[in-house]
Short mmCIF file of C-alpha atoms in Angstrom, two decimals:
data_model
loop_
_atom_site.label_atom_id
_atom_site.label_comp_id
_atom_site.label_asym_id
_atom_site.label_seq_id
_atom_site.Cartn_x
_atom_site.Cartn_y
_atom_site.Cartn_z
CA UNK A 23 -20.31 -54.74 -8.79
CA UNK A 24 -21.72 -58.06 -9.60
CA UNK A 25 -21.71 -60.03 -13.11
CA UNK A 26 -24.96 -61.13 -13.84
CA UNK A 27 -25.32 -63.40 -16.92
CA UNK A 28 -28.57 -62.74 -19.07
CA UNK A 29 -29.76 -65.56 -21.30
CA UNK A 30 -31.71 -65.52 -24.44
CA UNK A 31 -30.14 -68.63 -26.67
CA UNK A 32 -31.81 -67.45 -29.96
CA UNK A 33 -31.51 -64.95 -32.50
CA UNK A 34 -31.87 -61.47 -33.47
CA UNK A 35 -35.77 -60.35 -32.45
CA UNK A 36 -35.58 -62.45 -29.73
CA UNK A 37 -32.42 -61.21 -27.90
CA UNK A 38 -33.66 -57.41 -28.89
CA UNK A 39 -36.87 -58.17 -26.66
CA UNK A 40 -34.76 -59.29 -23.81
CA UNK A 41 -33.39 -55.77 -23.90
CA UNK A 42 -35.78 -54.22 -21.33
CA UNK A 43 -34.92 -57.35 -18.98
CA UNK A 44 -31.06 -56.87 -19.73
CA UNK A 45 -31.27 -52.99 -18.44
CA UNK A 46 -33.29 -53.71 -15.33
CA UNK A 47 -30.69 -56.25 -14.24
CA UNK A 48 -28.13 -54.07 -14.87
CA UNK A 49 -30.08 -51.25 -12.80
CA UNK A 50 -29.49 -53.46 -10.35
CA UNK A 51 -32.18 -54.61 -7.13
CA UNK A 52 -33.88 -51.90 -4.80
CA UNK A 53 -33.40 -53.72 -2.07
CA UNK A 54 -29.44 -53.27 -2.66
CA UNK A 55 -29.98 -49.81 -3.03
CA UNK A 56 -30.09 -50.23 -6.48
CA UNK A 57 -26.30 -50.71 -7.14
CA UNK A 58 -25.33 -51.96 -10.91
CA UNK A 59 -24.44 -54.82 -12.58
CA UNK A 60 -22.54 -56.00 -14.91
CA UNK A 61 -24.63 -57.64 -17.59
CA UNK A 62 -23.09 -60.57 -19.51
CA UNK A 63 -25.51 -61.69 -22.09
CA UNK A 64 -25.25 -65.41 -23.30
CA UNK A 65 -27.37 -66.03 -27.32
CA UNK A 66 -27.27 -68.06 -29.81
CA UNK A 67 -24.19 -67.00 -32.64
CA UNK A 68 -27.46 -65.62 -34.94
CA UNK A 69 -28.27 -62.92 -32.08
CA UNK A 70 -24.88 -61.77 -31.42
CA UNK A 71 -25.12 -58.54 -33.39
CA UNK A 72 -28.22 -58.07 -31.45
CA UNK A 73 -26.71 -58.44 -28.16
CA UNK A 74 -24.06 -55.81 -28.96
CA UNK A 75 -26.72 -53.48 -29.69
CA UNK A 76 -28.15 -53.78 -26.34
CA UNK A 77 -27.60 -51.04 -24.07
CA UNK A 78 -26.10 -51.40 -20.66
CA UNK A 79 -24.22 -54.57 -21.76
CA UNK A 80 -21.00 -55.45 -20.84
CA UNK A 81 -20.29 -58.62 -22.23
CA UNK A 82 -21.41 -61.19 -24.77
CA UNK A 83 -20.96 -64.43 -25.53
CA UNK A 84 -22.49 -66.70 -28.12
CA UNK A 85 -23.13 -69.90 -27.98
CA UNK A 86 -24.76 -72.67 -30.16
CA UNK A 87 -27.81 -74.52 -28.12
CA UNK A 88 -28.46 -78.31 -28.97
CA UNK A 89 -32.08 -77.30 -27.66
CA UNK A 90 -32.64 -74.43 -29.13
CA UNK A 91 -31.04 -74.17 -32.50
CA UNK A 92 -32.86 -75.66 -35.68
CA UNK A 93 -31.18 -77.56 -37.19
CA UNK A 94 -29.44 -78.94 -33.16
CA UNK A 95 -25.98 -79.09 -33.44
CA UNK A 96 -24.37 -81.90 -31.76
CA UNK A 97 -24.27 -82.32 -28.36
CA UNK A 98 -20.44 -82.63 -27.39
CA UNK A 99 -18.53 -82.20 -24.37
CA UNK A 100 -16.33 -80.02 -25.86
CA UNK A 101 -19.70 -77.68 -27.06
CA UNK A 102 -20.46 -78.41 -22.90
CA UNK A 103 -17.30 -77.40 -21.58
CA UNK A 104 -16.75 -74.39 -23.88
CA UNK A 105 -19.72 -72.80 -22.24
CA UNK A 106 -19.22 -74.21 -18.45
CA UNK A 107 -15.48 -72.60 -18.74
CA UNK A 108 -16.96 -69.06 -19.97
CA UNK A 109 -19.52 -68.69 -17.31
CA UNK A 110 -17.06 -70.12 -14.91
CA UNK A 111 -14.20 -67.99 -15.57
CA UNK A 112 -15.95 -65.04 -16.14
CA UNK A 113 -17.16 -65.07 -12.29
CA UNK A 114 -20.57 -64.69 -12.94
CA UNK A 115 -22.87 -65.77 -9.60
CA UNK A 116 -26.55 -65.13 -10.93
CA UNK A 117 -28.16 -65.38 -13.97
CA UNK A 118 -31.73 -64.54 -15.28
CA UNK A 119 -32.86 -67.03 -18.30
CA UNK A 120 -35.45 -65.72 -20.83
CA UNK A 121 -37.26 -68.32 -22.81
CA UNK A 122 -40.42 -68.66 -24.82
CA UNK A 123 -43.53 -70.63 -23.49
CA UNK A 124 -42.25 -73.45 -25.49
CA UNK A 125 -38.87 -73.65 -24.55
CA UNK A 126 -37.36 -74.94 -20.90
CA UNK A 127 -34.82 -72.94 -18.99
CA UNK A 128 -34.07 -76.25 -17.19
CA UNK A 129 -31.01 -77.44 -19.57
CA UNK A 130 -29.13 -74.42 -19.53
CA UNK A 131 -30.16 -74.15 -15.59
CA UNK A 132 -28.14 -77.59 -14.94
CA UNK A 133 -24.91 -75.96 -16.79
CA UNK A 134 -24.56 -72.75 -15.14
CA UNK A 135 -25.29 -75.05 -11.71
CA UNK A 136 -21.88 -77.20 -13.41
CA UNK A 137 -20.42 -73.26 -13.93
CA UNK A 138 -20.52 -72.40 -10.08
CA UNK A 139 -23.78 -70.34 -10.55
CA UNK A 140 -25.04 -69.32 -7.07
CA UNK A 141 -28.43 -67.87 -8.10
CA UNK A 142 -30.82 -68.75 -10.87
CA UNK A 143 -33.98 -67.71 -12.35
CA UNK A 144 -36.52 -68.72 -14.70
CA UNK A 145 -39.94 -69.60 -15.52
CA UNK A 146 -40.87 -73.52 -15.99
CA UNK A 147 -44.06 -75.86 -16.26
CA UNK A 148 -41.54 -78.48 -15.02
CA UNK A 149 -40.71 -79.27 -11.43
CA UNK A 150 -37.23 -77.38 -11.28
CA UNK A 151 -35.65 -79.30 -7.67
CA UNK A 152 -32.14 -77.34 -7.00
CA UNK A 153 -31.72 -76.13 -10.50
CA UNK A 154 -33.24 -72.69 -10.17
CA UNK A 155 -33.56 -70.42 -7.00
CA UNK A 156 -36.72 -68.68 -8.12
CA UNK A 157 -39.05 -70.01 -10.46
CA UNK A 158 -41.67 -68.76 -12.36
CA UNK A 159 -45.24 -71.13 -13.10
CA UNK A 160 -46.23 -69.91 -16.50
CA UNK A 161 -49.98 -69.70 -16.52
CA UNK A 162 -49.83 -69.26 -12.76
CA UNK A 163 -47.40 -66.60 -11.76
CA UNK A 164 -47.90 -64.60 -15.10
CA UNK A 165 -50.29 -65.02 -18.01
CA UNK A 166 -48.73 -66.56 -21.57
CA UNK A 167 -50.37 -64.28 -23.50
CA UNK A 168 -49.00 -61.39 -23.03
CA UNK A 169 -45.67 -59.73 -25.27
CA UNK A 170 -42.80 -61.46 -25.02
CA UNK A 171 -40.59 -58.25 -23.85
CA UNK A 172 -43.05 -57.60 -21.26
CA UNK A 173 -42.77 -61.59 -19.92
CA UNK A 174 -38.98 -61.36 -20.35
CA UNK A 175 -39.20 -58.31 -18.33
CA UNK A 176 -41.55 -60.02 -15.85
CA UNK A 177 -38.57 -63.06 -15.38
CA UNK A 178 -36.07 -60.06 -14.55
CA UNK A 179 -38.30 -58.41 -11.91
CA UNK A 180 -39.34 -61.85 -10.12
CA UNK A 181 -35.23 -62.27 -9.70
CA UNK A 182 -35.62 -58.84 -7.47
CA UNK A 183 -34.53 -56.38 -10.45
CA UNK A 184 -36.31 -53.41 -11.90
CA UNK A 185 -35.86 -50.71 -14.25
CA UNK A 186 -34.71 -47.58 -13.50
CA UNK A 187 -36.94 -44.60 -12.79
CA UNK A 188 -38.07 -43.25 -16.05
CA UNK A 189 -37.52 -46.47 -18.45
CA UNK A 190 -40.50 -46.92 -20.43
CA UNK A 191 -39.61 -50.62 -20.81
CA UNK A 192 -40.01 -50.48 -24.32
CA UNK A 193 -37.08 -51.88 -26.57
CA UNK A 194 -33.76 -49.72 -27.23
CA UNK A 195 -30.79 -50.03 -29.60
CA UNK A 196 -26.94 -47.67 -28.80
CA UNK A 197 -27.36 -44.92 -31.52
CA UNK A 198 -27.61 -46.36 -34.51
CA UNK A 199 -25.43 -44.73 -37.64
CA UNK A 200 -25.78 -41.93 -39.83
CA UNK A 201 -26.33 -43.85 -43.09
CA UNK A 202 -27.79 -40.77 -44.87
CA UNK A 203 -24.56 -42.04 -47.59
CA UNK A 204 -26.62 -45.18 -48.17
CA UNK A 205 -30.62 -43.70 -47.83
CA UNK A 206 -30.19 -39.66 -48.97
CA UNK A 207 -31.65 -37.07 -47.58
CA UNK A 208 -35.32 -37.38 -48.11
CA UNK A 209 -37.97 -39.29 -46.43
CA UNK A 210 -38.55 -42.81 -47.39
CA UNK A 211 -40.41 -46.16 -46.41
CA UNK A 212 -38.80 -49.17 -46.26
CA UNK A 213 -39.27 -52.55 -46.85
CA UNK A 214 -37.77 -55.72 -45.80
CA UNK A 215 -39.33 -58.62 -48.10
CA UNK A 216 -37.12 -61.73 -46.35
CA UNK A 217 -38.01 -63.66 -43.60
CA UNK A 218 -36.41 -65.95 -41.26
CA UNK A 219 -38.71 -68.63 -42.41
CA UNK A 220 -40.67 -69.93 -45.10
CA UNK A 221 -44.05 -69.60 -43.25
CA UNK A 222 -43.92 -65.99 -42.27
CA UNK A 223 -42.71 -64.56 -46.01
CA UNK A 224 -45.33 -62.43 -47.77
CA UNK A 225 -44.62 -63.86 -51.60
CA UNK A 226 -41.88 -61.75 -53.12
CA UNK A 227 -44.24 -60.54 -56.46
CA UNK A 228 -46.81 -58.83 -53.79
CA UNK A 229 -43.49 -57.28 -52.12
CA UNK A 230 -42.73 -55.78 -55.95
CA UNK A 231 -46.28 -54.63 -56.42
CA UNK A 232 -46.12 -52.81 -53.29
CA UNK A 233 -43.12 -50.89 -53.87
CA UNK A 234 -44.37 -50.02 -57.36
CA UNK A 235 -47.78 -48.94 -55.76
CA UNK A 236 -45.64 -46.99 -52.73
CA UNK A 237 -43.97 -45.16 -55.30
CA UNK A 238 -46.76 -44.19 -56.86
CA UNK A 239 -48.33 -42.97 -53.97
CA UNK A 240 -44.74 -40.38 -54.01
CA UNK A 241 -42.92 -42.19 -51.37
CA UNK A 242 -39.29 -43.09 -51.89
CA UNK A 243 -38.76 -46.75 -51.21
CA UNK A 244 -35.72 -48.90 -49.59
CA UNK A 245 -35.58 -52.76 -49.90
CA UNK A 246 -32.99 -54.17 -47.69
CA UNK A 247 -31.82 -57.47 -47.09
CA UNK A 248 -29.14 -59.84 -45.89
CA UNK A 249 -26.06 -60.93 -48.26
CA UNK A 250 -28.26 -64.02 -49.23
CA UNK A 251 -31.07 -62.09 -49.97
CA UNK A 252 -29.52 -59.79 -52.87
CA UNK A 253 -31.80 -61.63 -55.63
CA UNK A 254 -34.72 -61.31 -53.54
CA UNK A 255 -34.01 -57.33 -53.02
CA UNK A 256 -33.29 -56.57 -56.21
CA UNK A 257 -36.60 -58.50 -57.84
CA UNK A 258 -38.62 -56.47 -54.86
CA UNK A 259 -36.94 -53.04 -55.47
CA UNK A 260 -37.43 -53.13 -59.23
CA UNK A 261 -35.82 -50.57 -61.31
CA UNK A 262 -36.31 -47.25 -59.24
CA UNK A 263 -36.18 -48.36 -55.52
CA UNK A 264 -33.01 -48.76 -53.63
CA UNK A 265 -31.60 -51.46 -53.22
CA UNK A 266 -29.72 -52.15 -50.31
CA UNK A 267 -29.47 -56.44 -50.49
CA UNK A 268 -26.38 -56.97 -48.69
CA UNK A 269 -25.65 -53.44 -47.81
CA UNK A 270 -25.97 -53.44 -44.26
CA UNK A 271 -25.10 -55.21 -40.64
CA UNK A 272 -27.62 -55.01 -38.08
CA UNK A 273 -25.76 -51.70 -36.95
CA UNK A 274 -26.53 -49.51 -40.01
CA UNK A 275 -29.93 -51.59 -40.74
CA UNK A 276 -30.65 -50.06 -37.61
CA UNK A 277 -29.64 -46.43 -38.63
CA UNK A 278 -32.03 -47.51 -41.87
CA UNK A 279 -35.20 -48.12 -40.42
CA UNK A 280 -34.20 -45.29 -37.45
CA UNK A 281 -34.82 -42.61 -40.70
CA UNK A 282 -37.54 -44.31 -42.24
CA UNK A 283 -40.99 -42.96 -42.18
CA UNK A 284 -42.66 -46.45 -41.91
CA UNK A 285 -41.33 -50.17 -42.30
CA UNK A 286 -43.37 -53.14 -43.94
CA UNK A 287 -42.17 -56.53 -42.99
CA UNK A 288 -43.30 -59.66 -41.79
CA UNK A 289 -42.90 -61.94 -38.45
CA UNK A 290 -38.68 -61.38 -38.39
CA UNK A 291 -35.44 -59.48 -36.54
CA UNK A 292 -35.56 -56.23 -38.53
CA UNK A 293 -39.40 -56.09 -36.86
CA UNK A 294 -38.43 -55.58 -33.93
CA UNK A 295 -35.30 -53.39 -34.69
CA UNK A 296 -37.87 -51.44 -36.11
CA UNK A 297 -39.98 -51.02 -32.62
CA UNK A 298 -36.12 -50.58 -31.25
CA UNK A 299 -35.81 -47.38 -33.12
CA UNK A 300 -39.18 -46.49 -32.72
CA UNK A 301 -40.16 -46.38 -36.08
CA UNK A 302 -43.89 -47.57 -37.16
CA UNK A 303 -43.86 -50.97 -38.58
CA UNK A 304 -46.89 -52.42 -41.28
CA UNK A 305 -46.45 -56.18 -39.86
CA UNK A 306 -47.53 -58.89 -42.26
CA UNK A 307 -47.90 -61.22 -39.96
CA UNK A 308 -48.30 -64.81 -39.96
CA UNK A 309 -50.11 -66.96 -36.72
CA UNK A 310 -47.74 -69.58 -37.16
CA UNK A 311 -46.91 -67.88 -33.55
CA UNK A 312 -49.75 -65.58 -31.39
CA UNK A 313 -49.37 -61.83 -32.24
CA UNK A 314 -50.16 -60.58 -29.25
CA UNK A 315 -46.37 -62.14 -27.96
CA UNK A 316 -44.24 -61.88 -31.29
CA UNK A 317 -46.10 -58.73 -32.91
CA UNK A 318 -43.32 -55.47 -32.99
CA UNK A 319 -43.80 -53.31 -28.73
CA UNK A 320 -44.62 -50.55 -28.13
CA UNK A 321 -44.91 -48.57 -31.47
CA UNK A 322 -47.22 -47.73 -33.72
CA UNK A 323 -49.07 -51.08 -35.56
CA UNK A 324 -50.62 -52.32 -38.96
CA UNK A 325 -51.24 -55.77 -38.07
CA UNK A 326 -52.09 -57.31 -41.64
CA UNK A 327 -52.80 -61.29 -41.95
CA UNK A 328 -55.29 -63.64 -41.41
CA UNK A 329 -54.85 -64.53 -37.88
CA UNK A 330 -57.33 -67.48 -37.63
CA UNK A 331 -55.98 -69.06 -40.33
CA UNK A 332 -55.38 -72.61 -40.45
CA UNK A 333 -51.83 -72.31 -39.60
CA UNK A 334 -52.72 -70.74 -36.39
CA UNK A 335 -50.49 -71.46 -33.53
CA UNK A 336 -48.70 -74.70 -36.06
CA UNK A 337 -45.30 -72.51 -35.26
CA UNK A 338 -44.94 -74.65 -38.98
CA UNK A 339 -41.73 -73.04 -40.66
CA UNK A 340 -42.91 -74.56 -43.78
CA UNK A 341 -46.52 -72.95 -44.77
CA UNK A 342 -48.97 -76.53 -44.19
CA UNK A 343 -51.87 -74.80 -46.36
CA UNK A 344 -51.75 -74.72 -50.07
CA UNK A 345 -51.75 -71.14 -51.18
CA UNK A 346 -50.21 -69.89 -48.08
CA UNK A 347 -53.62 -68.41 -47.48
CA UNK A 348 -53.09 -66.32 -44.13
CA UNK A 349 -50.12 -64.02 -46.14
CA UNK A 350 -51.29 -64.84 -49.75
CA UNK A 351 -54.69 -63.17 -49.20
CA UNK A 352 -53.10 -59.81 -48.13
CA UNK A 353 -52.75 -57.33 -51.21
CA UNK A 354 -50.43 -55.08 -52.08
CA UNK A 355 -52.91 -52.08 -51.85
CA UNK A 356 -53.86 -52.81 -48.10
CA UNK A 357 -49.92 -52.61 -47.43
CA UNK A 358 -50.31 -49.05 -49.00
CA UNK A 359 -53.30 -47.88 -47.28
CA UNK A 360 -51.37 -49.52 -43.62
CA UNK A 361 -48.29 -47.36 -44.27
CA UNK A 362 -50.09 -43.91 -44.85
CA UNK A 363 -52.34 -44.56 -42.08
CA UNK A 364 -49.22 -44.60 -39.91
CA UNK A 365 -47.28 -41.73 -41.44
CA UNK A 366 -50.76 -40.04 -40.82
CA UNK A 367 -50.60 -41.07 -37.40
CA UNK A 368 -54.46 -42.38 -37.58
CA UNK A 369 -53.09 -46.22 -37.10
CA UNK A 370 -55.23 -47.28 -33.96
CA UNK A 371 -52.90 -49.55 -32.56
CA UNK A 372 -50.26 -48.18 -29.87
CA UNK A 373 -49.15 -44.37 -29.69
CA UNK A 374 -45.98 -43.37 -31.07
CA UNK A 375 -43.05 -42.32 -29.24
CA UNK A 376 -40.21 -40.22 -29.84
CA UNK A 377 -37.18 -42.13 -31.09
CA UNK A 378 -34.65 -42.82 -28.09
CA UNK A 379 -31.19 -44.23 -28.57
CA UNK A 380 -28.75 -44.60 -26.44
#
């Protein structure tokens, strides 16, 4: 059985969109007969929870990227070396590296070469020389717009692996929690008001009105949120919803949204732990980045936001347009009407799928 190291050096959503790419490595190549692999997956220290959550994993190791991370840590040689002696030690001879159509799999392709590496793949707009083995042309080999599980996928494949028969190639969590001690017994709808940046945050008084409006309608409501979020969740939840603002790791967030009957967040991790458990997400999104790569796969959609905004495509973390008009403009009553046209099942975009966990 080989080791096969998996890379995707950012954070939570992005690591849970590798996941489909992670379980066709480890499915191994047909031309081997399909035997397994061991998949180590290298992120940054923000997607480590993530990673752990990724079936068919057998390893993990963070790591802090000087060209990935905002702010860059420092480039050292003991940062180098820590990461050289991992890969090196861990006898890994092939890895697949996932990136973003902005980012370059080049740098980290010149370590694991340092690490012993045998075999690499990626995808680069950059002559590559002896760094990687196979390399993708984005633009030419695969189109950019397109979601960025299915390109991540696309990198796996073009190294020789492919999913198993029967995997949808949509995204999976390992069974998330019972957390019915947290969330009750009773259906509910949940929503996540915080955001990873500035720029993609719906303001936190249209998060309040929405819950107020959601409870109206006779839905109960969860607001959840990371320990630094607790004022946030509590000023969103108001004085009936609950409030679980520090209350949960990405584990039994997961076994959250897994129960919920719809989730309303914007451009962030719990997204796409959403489409991971397979519940329908209202997605306020902002174009800072294209929707058609970062919006949540392969469940049911409410895409709200204006997506021609003059933000579009700025991937600004700080909003550049007074008024913040591309979230701003969105009202609490379409957020409403989005979530009970997917717990109707009328929402037009994707078809919903049963829940699968592994």
């Amino acid at each position: 059985m080989s080791r096969v190291l998996v890379a995707r050096l950012d954070s939570v959503g992005d690591v849970l969109l590798a996941g489909p790419a992670a379980r066709a490595v480890a499915n191994g190549r047909r031309a081997d007969g399909g035997s397994p692999n061991d998949v180590v997956v290298l992120c940054g220290p923000q997607g480590e929870s993530a990673a752990r959550l990724l079936p068919e994993v057998s390893d993990v190791f963070a790591w802090d990227s000087p060209w990935i991370t905002n702010p860059a840590p420092p480039v050292t040689g003991q940062r180098v070396d820590s990461l050289v002696g991992f890969v090196r030690n861990s006898r890994i001879t092939e890895a697949v590296i996932l990136t973003s159509y902005h980012q370059s799999p080049l740098p980290l392709a010149l370590l694991l070469r340092l690490a012993g590496v045998e075999r690499i793949t990626g995808a680069s707009t950059d002559y590559a020389g002896s760094l990687l083995d196979v390399r993708l042309r984005p633009g030419e080999d695969f189109p950019e717009d397109q979601p960025e599980a299915v390109r991540a996928l696309g990198i796996a494949c073009a190294a020789g692996f492919r999913l198993r028969e029967g995997d949808d190639g949509k995204l999976m969590v390992k069974d998330p929690p019972d957390v019915r001690n947290l969330v009750g017994e009773e259906p509910y709808v949940v929503v996540h008001p915080g955001a990873s940046v500035p720029a993609r945050a719906w303001p936190p008084l249209h998060h309040a009105a929405a819950v107020e409006l959601l409870e109206g309608a006779g839905h109960r409501v969860v607001v959840t949120g990371g320990p630094g979020e607790t004022e946030l969740t509590a000023t969103v939840a108001g004085p009936s919803g609950i409030d679980l603002g520090g209350l949960t790791d990405l584990q039994s967030l997961a076994g959250v949204l897994a129960r919920a009957e719809a989730v309303v967040t914007g451009n962030t991790g719990p997204a796409h732990l959403a489409a991971a458990v397979g519940t329908p997400v209202v997605s306020l999104f902002s174009p800072v980045v294209p929707a058609v790569r970062w919006a949540p796969y392969g469940v049911p959609l409410e895409l709200l936001g204006d997506q021609n905004a003059p933000c579009r495509l700025s991937r600004a973390r700080i909003c550049p347009v007074p008024g913040h008009p591309c979230l701003g403009s969105v009202s609490p009553e379409q957020v409403v009407d989005a979530v009970a046209r997917l717990i109707s099942g009328v929402s037009s975009l994707n078809t919903r799928r049963k829940v699968r966990r592994r």
